[in-house]
PDB file of C-alpha atoms in Angstrom:
ATOM      1  CA  UNK U   1      81.514 110.529 101.431  1.00 71.00           C
ATOM      2  CA  UNK U   2      83.628 112.564 103.814  1.00 84.00           C
ATOM      3  CA  UNK U   3      86.212 114.888 102.256  1.00 91.00           C
ATOM      4  CA  UNK U   4      89.092 112.423 102.740  1.00 93.00           C
ATOM      5  CA  UNK U   5      87.227 109.695 100.869  1.00 90.00           C
ATOM      6  CA  UNK U   6      86.121 112.104  98.148  1.00 90.00           C
ATOM      7  CA  UNK U   7      89.648 113.347  97.409  1.00 93.00           C
ATOM      8  CA  UNK U   8      91.067 109.807  97.507  1.00 94.00           C
ATOM      9  CA  UNK U   9      88.406 108.316  95.226  1.00 93.00           C
ATOM     10  CA  UNK U  10      88.639 111.157  92.671  1.00 93.00           C
ATOM     11  CA  UNK U  11      92.415 110.787  92.509  1.00 94.00           C
ATOM     12  CA  UNK U  12      92.316 107.047  91.951  1.00 93.00           C
ATOM     13  CA  UNK U  13      89.484 107.277  89.438  1.00 92.00           C
ATOM     14  CA  UNK U  14      91.781 109.416  87.268  1.00 92.00           C
ATOM     15  CA  UNK U  15      94.647 106.948  87.726  1.00 91.00           C
ATOM     16  CA  UNK U  16      92.446 103.910  87.051  1.00 90.00           C
ATOM     17  CA  UNK U  17      90.966 105.434  83.886  1.00 86.00           C
ATOM     18  CA  UNK U  18      94.474 105.868  82.515  1.00 87.00           C
ATOM     19  CA  UNK U  19      95.328 102.296  83.529  1.00 83.00           C
ATOM     20  CA  UNK U  20      92.293 101.080  81.603  1.00 79.00           C
ATOM     21  CA  UNK U  21      93.181 103.081  78.503  1.00 79.00           C
ATOM     22  CA  UNK U  22      96.808 101.892  78.592  1.00 74.00           C
ATOM     23  CA  UNK U  23      95.636  98.331  79.395  1.00 73.00           C
ATOM     24  CA  UNK U  24      98.810  97.837  81.440  1.00 72.00           C
ATOM     25  CA  UNK U  25      97.374  98.320  84.915  1.00 72.00           C
ATOM     26  CA  UNK U  26      94.212  96.320  84.281  1.00 77.00           C
ATOM     27  CA  UNK U  27      96.152  93.364  82.900  1.00 79.00           C
ATOM     28  CA  UNK U  28      98.602  93.426  85.811  1.00 78.00           C
ATOM     29  CA  UNK U  29      95.893  93.246  88.473  1.00 80.00           C
ATOM     30  CA  UNK U  30      93.438  91.017  86.610  1.00 83.00           C
ATOM     31  CA  UNK U  31      95.920  88.116  86.706  1.00 84.00           C
ATOM     32  CA  UNK U  32      97.587  88.864  90.050  1.00 86.00           C
ATOM     33  CA  UNK U  33      95.866  86.060  92.022  1.00 90.00           C
ATOM     34  CA  UNK U  34      96.095  82.316  91.655  1.00 92.00           C
ATOM     35  CA  UNK U  35      95.221  79.431  93.961  1.00 94.00           C
ATOM     36  CA  UNK U  36      98.802  78.201  94.230  1.00 92.00           C
ATOM     37  CA  UNK U  37     100.146  81.500  95.590  1.00 91.00           C
ATOM     38  CA  UNK U  38      97.125  81.820  97.878  1.00 93.00           C
ATOM     39  CA  UNK U  39      97.795  78.278  99.187  1.00 93.00           C
ATOM     40  CA  UNK U  40      94.234  77.246  98.335  1.00 94.00           C
ATOM     41  CA  UNK U  41      92.761  74.190  96.672  1.00 94.00           C
ATOM     42  CA  UNK U  42      92.500  74.737  92.908  1.00 92.00           C
ATOM     43  CA  UNK U  43      88.696  74.417  93.125  1.00 94.00           C
ATOM     44  CA  UNK U  44      88.379  76.727  96.148  1.00 96.00           C
ATOM     45  CA  UNK U  45      86.477  79.453  94.299  1.00 97.00           C
ATOM     46  CA  UNK U  46      84.017  77.159  92.502  1.00 94.00           C
ATOM     47  CA  UNK U  47      81.080  77.858  94.857  1.00 93.00           C
ATOM     48  CA  UNK U  48      82.508  80.917  96.603  1.00 98.00           C
ATOM     49  CA  UNK U  49      80.674  84.180  97.228  1.00 98.00           C
ATOM     50  CA  UNK U  50      83.442  86.795  97.007  1.00 98.00           C
ATOM     51  CA  UNK U  51      83.912  90.476  97.724  1.00 98.00           C
ATOM     52  CA  UNK U  52      86.330  92.864  96.035  1.00 98.00           C
ATOM     53  CA  UNK U  53      86.485  95.594  98.691  1.00 98.00           C
ATOM     54  CA  UNK U  54      87.808  98.859  97.292  1.00 96.00           C
ATOM     55  CA  UNK U  55      87.566  97.502  93.760  1.00 96.00           C
ATOM     56  CA  UNK U  56      88.569 100.761  92.079  1.00 94.00           C
ATOM     57  CA  UNK U  57      87.360 101.903  88.689  1.00 94.00           C
ATOM     58  CA  UNK U  58      88.720  98.904  86.781  1.00 92.00           C
ATOM     59  CA  UNK U  59      87.215  96.012  88.742  1.00 94.00           C
ATOM     60  CA  UNK U  60      90.368  94.050  87.931  1.00 93.00           C
ATOM     61  CA  UNK U  61      90.312  92.169  91.233  1.00 95.00           C
ATOM     62  CA  UNK U  62      86.732  91.070  90.665  1.00 96.00           C
ATOM     63  CA  UNK U  63      87.669  90.036  87.122  1.00 96.00           C
ATOM     64  CA  UNK U  64      90.501  87.945  88.578  1.00 95.00           C
ATOM     65  CA  UNK U  65      88.173  86.258  91.113  1.00 97.00           C
ATOM     66  CA  UNK U  66      85.599  85.430  88.434  1.00 97.00           C
ATOM     67  CA  UNK U  67      88.336  84.024  86.216  1.00 95.00           C
ATOM     68  CA  UNK U  68      89.316  81.768  89.110  1.00 96.00           C
ATOM     69  CA  UNK U  69      85.769  80.397  89.103  1.00 96.00           C
ATOM     70  CA  UNK U  70      84.011  82.461  91.797  1.00 97.00           C
ATOM     71  CA  UNK U  71      80.274  81.799  91.931  1.00 97.00           C
ATOM     72  CA  UNK U  72      79.454  85.484  92.507  1.00 98.00           C
ATOM     73  CA  UNK U  73      81.430  88.669  93.232  1.00 98.00           C
ATOM     74  CA  UNK U  74      80.352  91.880  94.944  1.00 98.00           C
ATOM     75  CA  UNK U  75      82.531  94.820  93.901  1.00 98.00           C
ATOM     76  CA  UNK U  76      82.548  97.588  96.509  1.00 98.00           C
ATOM     77  CA  UNK U  77      83.752 101.176  96.208  1.00 96.00           C
ATOM     78  CA  UNK U  78      82.760 104.719  97.050  1.00 94.00           C
ATOM     79  CA  UNK U  79      81.341 106.413  93.965  1.00 93.00           C
ATOM     80  CA  UNK U  80      78.997 105.635  91.096  1.00 94.00           C
ATOM     81  CA  UNK U  81      81.548 106.692  88.491  1.00 93.00           C
ATOM     82  CA  UNK U  82      83.053 103.187  88.801  1.00 94.00           C
ATOM     83  CA  UNK U  83      79.953 101.536  87.321  1.00 96.00           C
ATOM     84  CA  UNK U  84      80.440 102.189  83.615  1.00 95.00           C
ATOM     85  CA  UNK U  85      84.126 101.141  83.319  1.00 94.00           C
ATOM     86  CA  UNK U  86      83.612  98.061  85.504  1.00 96.00           C
ATOM     87  CA  UNK U  87      80.592  96.917  83.483  1.00 96.00           C
ATOM     88  CA  UNK U  88      82.678  97.294  80.345  1.00 94.00           C
ATOM     89  CA  UNK U  89      85.607  95.307  81.773  1.00 93.00           C
ATOM     90  CA  UNK U  90      83.447  92.534  83.234  1.00 96.00           C
ATOM     91  CA  UNK U  91      80.889  92.198  80.428  1.00 95.00           C
ATOM     92  CA  UNK U  92      81.809  88.570  79.768  1.00 95.00           C
ATOM     93  CA  UNK U  93      80.724  87.776  83.359  1.00 97.00           C
ATOM     94  CA  UNK U  94      77.198  89.233  83.174  1.00 92.00           C
ATOM     95  CA  UNK U  95      74.870  88.019  85.968  1.00 94.00           C
ATOM     96  CA  UNK U  96      77.832  86.859  88.054  1.00 98.00           C
ATOM     97  CA  UNK U  97      78.688  90.128  89.782  1.00 98.00           C
ATOM     98  CA  UNK U  98      77.143  93.191  91.410  1.00 98.00           C
ATOM     99  CA  UNK U  99      78.542  96.668  91.993  1.00 98.00           C
ATOM    100  CA  UNK U 100      77.892  98.043  95.486  1.00 97.00           C
ATOM    101  CA  UNK U 101      78.448 101.737  96.154  1.00 96.00           C
ATOM    102  CA  UNK U 102      79.538 102.082  99.779  1.00 94.00           C
ATOM    103  CA  UNK U 103      82.544 102.495 102.034  1.00 94.00           C
ATOM    104  CA  UNK U 104      84.315  99.339 103.138  1.00 95.00           C
ATOM    105  CA  UNK U 105      84.323 100.886 106.611  1.00 94.00           C
ATOM    106  CA  UNK U 106      80.568 100.289 106.820  1.00 93.00           C
ATOM    107  CA  UNK U 107      78.905  98.049 104.230  1.00 95.00           C
ATOM    108  CA  UNK U 108      75.317  96.800 104.191  1.00 94.00           C
ATOM    109  CA  UNK U 109      76.182  93.108 103.822  1.00 98.00           C
ATOM    110  CA  UNK U 110      74.814  90.735 106.433  1.00 97.00           C
ATOM    111  CA  UNK U 111      77.119  89.109 108.979  1.00 97.00           C
ATOM    112  CA  UNK U 112      78.991  85.962 107.875  1.00 98.00           C
ATOM    113  CA  UNK U 113      78.141  86.502 104.199  1.00 98.00           C
ATOM    114  CA  UNK U 114      81.376  86.056 102.229  1.00 98.00           C
ATOM    115  CA  UNK U 115      83.532  83.011 101.588  1.00 98.00           C
ATOM    116  CA  UNK U 116      86.421  85.180 100.371  1.00 98.00           C
ATOM    117  CA  UNK U 117      87.225  88.898 100.437  1.00 98.00           C
ATOM    118  CA  UNK U 118      89.906  90.636  98.420  1.00 98.00           C
ATOM    119  CA  UNK U 119      91.050  94.041  99.673  1.00 97.00           C
ATOM    120  CA  UNK U 120      93.980  95.073  97.511  1.00 94.00           C
ATOM    121  CA  UNK U 121      95.852  98.315  98.175  1.00 93.00           C
ATOM    122  CA  UNK U 122      92.956 100.089  99.889  1.00 96.00           C
ATOM    123  CA  UNK U 123      93.189 100.069 103.679  1.00 96.00           C
ATOM    124  CA  UNK U 124      96.456 102.018 103.769  1.00 96.00           C
ATOM    125  CA  UNK U 125      94.491 104.905 102.178  1.00 96.00           C
ATOM    126  CA  UNK U 126      91.421 104.657 104.433  1.00 94.00           C
ATOM    127  CA  UNK U 127      90.592 107.358 106.945  1.00 92.00           C
ATOM    128  CA  UNK U 128      89.664 104.776 109.597  1.00 94.00           C
ATOM    129  CA  UNK U 129      91.627 101.582 109.034  1.00 94.00           C
ATOM    130  CA  UNK U 130      90.275  99.882 112.162  1.00 96.00           C
ATOM    131  CA  UNK U 131      86.719 100.081 110.843  1.00 96.00           C
ATOM    132  CA  UNK U 132      87.867  98.484 107.558  1.00 97.00           C
ATOM    133  CA  UNK U 133      89.445  95.493 109.296  1.00 97.00           C
ATOM    134  CA  UNK U 134      86.436  95.096 111.600  1.00 97.00           C
ATOM    135  CA  UNK U 135      83.998  95.193 108.690  1.00 98.00           C
ATOM    136  CA  UNK U 136      85.924  92.540 106.764  1.00 98.00           C
ATOM    137  CA  UNK U 137      85.914  90.348 109.876  1.00 98.00           C
ATOM    138  CA  UNK U 138      82.177  90.926 110.406  1.00 98.00           C
ATOM    139  CA  UNK U 139      81.031  89.928 106.919  1.00 98.00           C
ATOM    140  CA  UNK U 140      83.371  86.914 106.501  1.00 98.00           C
ATOM    141  CA  UNK U 141      81.890  83.498 107.144  1.00 97.00           C
ATOM    142  CA  UNK U 142      83.484  81.439 109.942  1.00 96.00           C
ATOM    143  CA  UNK U 143      86.355  79.726 108.164  1.00 94.00           C
ATOM    144  CA  UNK U 144      86.186  82.229 105.298  1.00 97.00           C
ATOM    145  CA  UNK U 145      89.368  83.742 103.938  1.00 97.00           C
ATOM    146  CA  UNK U 146      90.507  87.204 102.954  1.00 97.00           C
ATOM    147  CA  UNK U 147      93.520  88.584 101.147  1.00 97.00           C
ATOM    148  CA  UNK U 148      94.490  92.016 102.435  1.00 96.00           C
ATOM    149  CA  UNK U 149      97.307  93.871 100.681  1.00 95.00           C
ATOM    150  CA  UNK U 150      98.755  96.921 102.429  1.00 95.00           C
ATOM    151  CA  UNK U 151     101.951  98.915 101.982  1.00 93.00           C
ATOM    152  CA  UNK U 152     104.912  97.553 103.939  1.00 93.00           C
ATOM    153  CA  UNK U 153     107.151  99.861 105.930  1.00 93.00           C
ATOM    154  CA  UNK U 154     110.918 100.092 105.570  1.00 91.00           C
ATOM    155  CA  UNK U 155     113.257  99.611 102.657  1.00 90.00           C
ATOM    156  CA  UNK U 156     115.296 102.235 100.851  1.00 92.00           C
ATOM    157  CA  UNK U 157     112.741 103.264  98.210  1.00 87.00           C
ATOM    158  CA  UNK U 158     109.736 103.124 100.534  1.00 90.00           C
ATOM    159  CA  UNK U 159     111.446 105.213 103.209  1.00 93.00           C
ATOM    160  CA  UNK U 160     112.585 107.764 100.622  1.00 94.00           C
ATOM    161  CA  UNK U 161     109.077 108.129  99.207  1.00 94.00           C
ATOM    162  CA  UNK U 162     107.138 108.101 102.471  1.00 95.00           C
ATOM    163  CA  UNK U 163     109.514 109.952 104.794  1.00 94.00           C
ATOM    164  CA  UNK U 164     111.067 112.446 102.389  1.00 95.00           C
ATOM    165  CA  UNK U 165     109.369 112.783  99.011  1.00 96.00           C
ATOM    166  CA  UNK U 166     105.731 112.972 100.150  1.00 96.00           C
ATOM    167  CA  UNK U 167     106.387 115.570 102.906  1.00 97.00           C
ATOM    168  CA  UNK U 168     108.669 117.634 100.651  1.00 97.00           C
ATOM    169  CA  UNK U 169     106.099 117.517  97.840  1.00 97.00           C
ATOM    170  CA  UNK U 170     103.551 119.101 100.180  1.00 96.00           C
ATOM    171  CA  UNK U 171     105.914 121.649 101.721  1.00 97.00           C
ATOM    172  CA  UNK U 172     108.324 122.715  98.955  1.00 97.00           C
ATOM    173  CA  UNK U 173     106.806 124.332  95.871  1.00 97.00           C
ATOM    174  CA  UNK U 174     109.984 123.822  93.792  1.00 96.00           C
ATOM    175  CA  UNK U 175     110.082 120.116  94.524  1.00 96.00           C
ATOM    176  CA  UNK U 176     106.344 119.893  93.792  1.00 97.00           C
ATOM    177  CA  UNK U 177     106.877 121.585  90.436  1.00 95.00           C
ATOM    178  CA  UNK U 178     109.720 119.228  89.536  1.00 92.00           C
ATOM    179  CA  UNK U 179     107.907 116.049  90.625  1.00 95.00           C
ATOM    180  CA  UNK U 180     104.747 117.110  88.768  1.00 96.00           C
ATOM    181  CA  UNK U 181     106.750 117.342  85.557  1.00 93.00           C
ATOM    182  CA  UNK U 182     108.054 113.812  86.111  1.00 91.00           C
ATOM    183  CA  UNK U 183     104.660 112.338  87.087  1.00 92.00           C
ATOM    184  CA  UNK U 184     102.886 113.863  84.112  1.00 92.00           C
ATOM    185  CA  UNK U 185     105.741 113.194  81.681  1.00 90.00           C
ATOM    186  CA  UNK U 186     106.510 116.824  80.945  1.00 91.00           C
ATOM    187  CA  UNK U 187     110.277 116.698  81.364  1.00 87.00           C
ATOM    188  CA  UNK U 188     111.367 117.574  77.826  1.00 85.00           C
ATOM    189  CA  UNK U 189     112.925 120.855  79.026  1.00 85.00           C
ATOM    190  CA  UNK U 190     114.885 119.137  81.805  1.00 84.00           C
ATOM    191  CA  UNK U 191     115.836 116.306  79.490  1.00 84.00           C
ATOM    192  CA  UNK U 192     117.256 118.650  76.835  1.00 86.00           C
ATOM    193  CA  UNK U 193     119.320 120.513  79.420  1.00 88.00           C
ATOM    194  CA  UNK U 194     120.551 117.283  80.994  1.00 85.00           C
ATOM    195  CA  UNK U 195     121.575 115.616  77.735  1.00 87.00           C
ATOM    196  CA  UNK U 196     123.462 118.742  76.684  1.00 90.00           C
ATOM    197  CA  UNK U 197     125.529 118.625  79.855  1.00 91.00           C
ATOM    198  CA  UNK U 198     126.604 115.006  80.235  1.00 90.00           C
ATOM    199  CA  UNK U 199     129.213 112.883  78.456  1.00 92.00           C
ATOM    200  CA  UNK U 200     128.432 110.288  75.787  1.00 91.00           C
ATOM    201  CA  UNK U 201     128.817 107.315  78.113  1.00 91.00           C
ATOM    202  CA  UNK U 202     126.228 108.739  80.522  1.00 90.00           C
ATOM    203  CA  UNK U 203     123.919 109.487  77.600  1.00 89.00           C
ATOM    204  CA  UNK U 204     123.970 105.788  76.718  1.00 90.00           C
ATOM    205  CA  UNK U 205     122.866 104.954  80.257  1.00 88.00           C
ATOM    206  CA  UNK U 206     120.064 107.538  80.107  1.00 86.00           C
ATOM    207  CA  UNK U 207     118.842 106.211  76.743  1.00 87.00           C
ATOM    208  CA  UNK U 208     118.872 102.676  78.143  1.00 87.00           C
ATOM    209  CA  UNK U 209     116.884 103.644  81.245  1.00 84.00           C
ATOM    210  CA  UNK U 210     114.326 105.517  79.126  1.00 84.00           C
ATOM    211  CA  UNK U 211     113.159 102.193  77.695  1.00 86.00           C
ATOM    212  CA  UNK U 212     111.872 101.233  81.150  1.00 86.00           C
ATOM    213  CA  UNK U 213     109.841 104.369  81.843  1.00 86.00           C
ATOM    214  CA  UNK U 214     106.227 103.771  80.833  1.00 85.00           C
ATOM    215  CA  UNK U 215     102.716 104.974  81.665  1.00 86.00           C
ATOM    216  CA  UNK U 216     102.332 102.364  84.392  1.00 85.00           C
ATOM    217  CA  UNK U 217     105.441 103.635  86.197  1.00 88.00           C
ATOM    218  CA  UNK U 218     104.264 107.258  86.015  1.00 91.00           C
ATOM    219  CA  UNK U 219     100.834 106.293  87.364  1.00 91.00           C
ATOM    220  CA  UNK U 220     102.523 104.404  90.221  1.00 90.00           C
ATOM    221  CA  UNK U 221     104.453 107.565  91.130  1.00 93.00           C
ATOM    222  CA  UNK U 222     101.164 109.522  91.150  1.00 95.00           C
ATOM    223  CA  UNK U 223      99.683 106.864  93.443  1.00 95.00           C
ATOM    224  CA  UNK U 224     102.591 107.069  95.911  1.00 95.00           C
ATOM    225  CA  UNK U 225     102.911 110.854  95.976  1.00 96.00           C
ATOM    226  CA  UNK U 226      99.372 112.208  95.624  1.00 97.00           C
ATOM    227  CA  UNK U 227      97.254 109.935  97.838  1.00 96.00           C
ATOM    228  CA  UNK U 228      96.026 111.945 100.873  1.00 96.00           C
ATOM    229  CA  UNK U 229      97.004 109.097 103.201  1.00 95.00           C
ATOM    230  CA  UNK U 230      99.565 106.341 102.693  1.00 95.00           C
ATOM    231  CA  UNK U 231     100.087 104.368 105.878  1.00 95.00           C
ATOM    232  CA  UNK U 232     102.810 101.718 105.987  1.00 95.00           C
ATOM    233  CA  UNK U 233     102.650  98.544 108.054  1.00 96.00           C
ATOM    234  CA  UNK U 234     105.086  96.337 109.938  1.00 95.00           C
ATOM    235  CA  UNK U 235     104.231  92.682 109.272  1.00 95.00           C
ATOM    236  CA  UNK U 236     104.745  91.428 112.828  1.00 96.00           C
ATOM    237  CA  UNK U 237     102.776  94.270 114.419  1.00 96.00           C
ATOM    238  CA  UNK U 238      99.966  93.931 111.882  1.00 97.00           C
ATOM    239  CA  UNK U 239      99.706  90.185 112.522  1.00 97.00           C
ATOM    240  CA  UNK U 240      99.360  90.763 116.278  1.00 97.00           C
ATOM    241  CA  UNK U 241      96.787  93.518 115.639  1.00 97.00           C
ATOM    242  CA  UNK U 242      94.680  91.245 113.411  1.00 97.00           C
ATOM    243  CA  UNK U 243      94.879  88.339 115.860  1.00 97.00           C
ATOM    244  CA  UNK U 244      93.550  90.565 118.646  1.00 96.00           C
ATOM    245  CA  UNK U 245      90.682  91.496 116.332  1.00 95.00           C
ATOM    246  CA  UNK U 246      89.785  87.826 115.895  1.00 95.00           C
ATOM    247  CA  UNK U 247      91.465  86.879 112.620  1.00 97.00           C
ATOM    248  CA  UNK U 248      93.030  83.408 112.636  1.00 96.00           C
ATOM    249  CA  UNK U 249      95.489  81.370 110.560  1.00 96.00           C
ATOM    250  CA  UNK U 250      97.230  84.496 109.269  1.00 96.00           C
ATOM    251  CA  UNK U 251      99.959  83.958 106.710  1.00 94.00           C
ATOM    252  CA  UNK U 252     101.785  86.118 104.226  1.00 93.00           C
ATOM    253  CA  UNK U 253     101.507  85.570 100.488  1.00 89.00           C
ATOM    254  CA  UNK U 254     104.908  85.669  98.811  1.00 84.00           C
ATOM    255  CA  UNK U 255     105.188  85.599  95.050  1.00 78.00           C
ATOM    256  CA  UNK U 256     107.656  86.524  92.389  1.00 75.00           C
ATOM    257  CA  UNK U 257     106.731  89.816  90.759  1.00 71.00           C
ATOM    258  CA  UNK U 258     107.620  90.669  87.173  1.00 72.00           C
ATOM    259  CA  UNK U 259     108.051  94.280  86.057  1.00 72.00           C
ATOM    260  CA  UNK U 260     108.430  95.784  82.612  1.00 78.00           C
ATOM    261  CA  UNK U 261     109.620  99.145  83.941  1.00 79.00           C
ATOM    262  CA  UNK U 262     111.943 100.643  86.545  1.00 76.00           C
TER     263      UNK U 262
END
């Protein structure tokens, strides 16, 4: 692994381990796909050879694909430390999956191998995104499908995080100190000061909001702030880019998302 990949993988291994222990993150991603949202026949995955590219340390995407009836799933990521937690999470699917340690920028799968590839929240972290897209195209069968999830650009929260918070976190040691306390849930000192200096009505609002701050939210903040690279994509430009690369029948998956936190 190059240094970029090493730093990225180590960061997300820590995040994924906490998601496994809290069970929140694994559950969220292990049921995130269904044939209706994907606009596929309900039996689409019955005989499908699938790839979970950038599967992370939980293997939740592969779990989801196997639950949908996939014939076999190859889970691909950068480091061997994913093997133990994935084997534990996918133990009910023994002999129906394989863990492949490699970069999705350059896998060892033969051309036209996969019926379906899932690449969820990975390419926007990759050092060379073009190689990732090209590799997915290379190993997909003609007529095969892939679901690629990347971070969209624009929007109030996204712009605040990407254009202000991430740069300030790197450049301003006071902001870094403050954000670290939030991300790692060490804000008791700030909280005490704050509650001592606001009126009772505002305290009620704070107490209410506290109910919606959980481990999953804190891990999401770590994801957004700490990742070495977090590229955002414009849908129209990305569609044109993928079409030039040879992808066809591109459409966006839209689904209602349910959150238990802020």
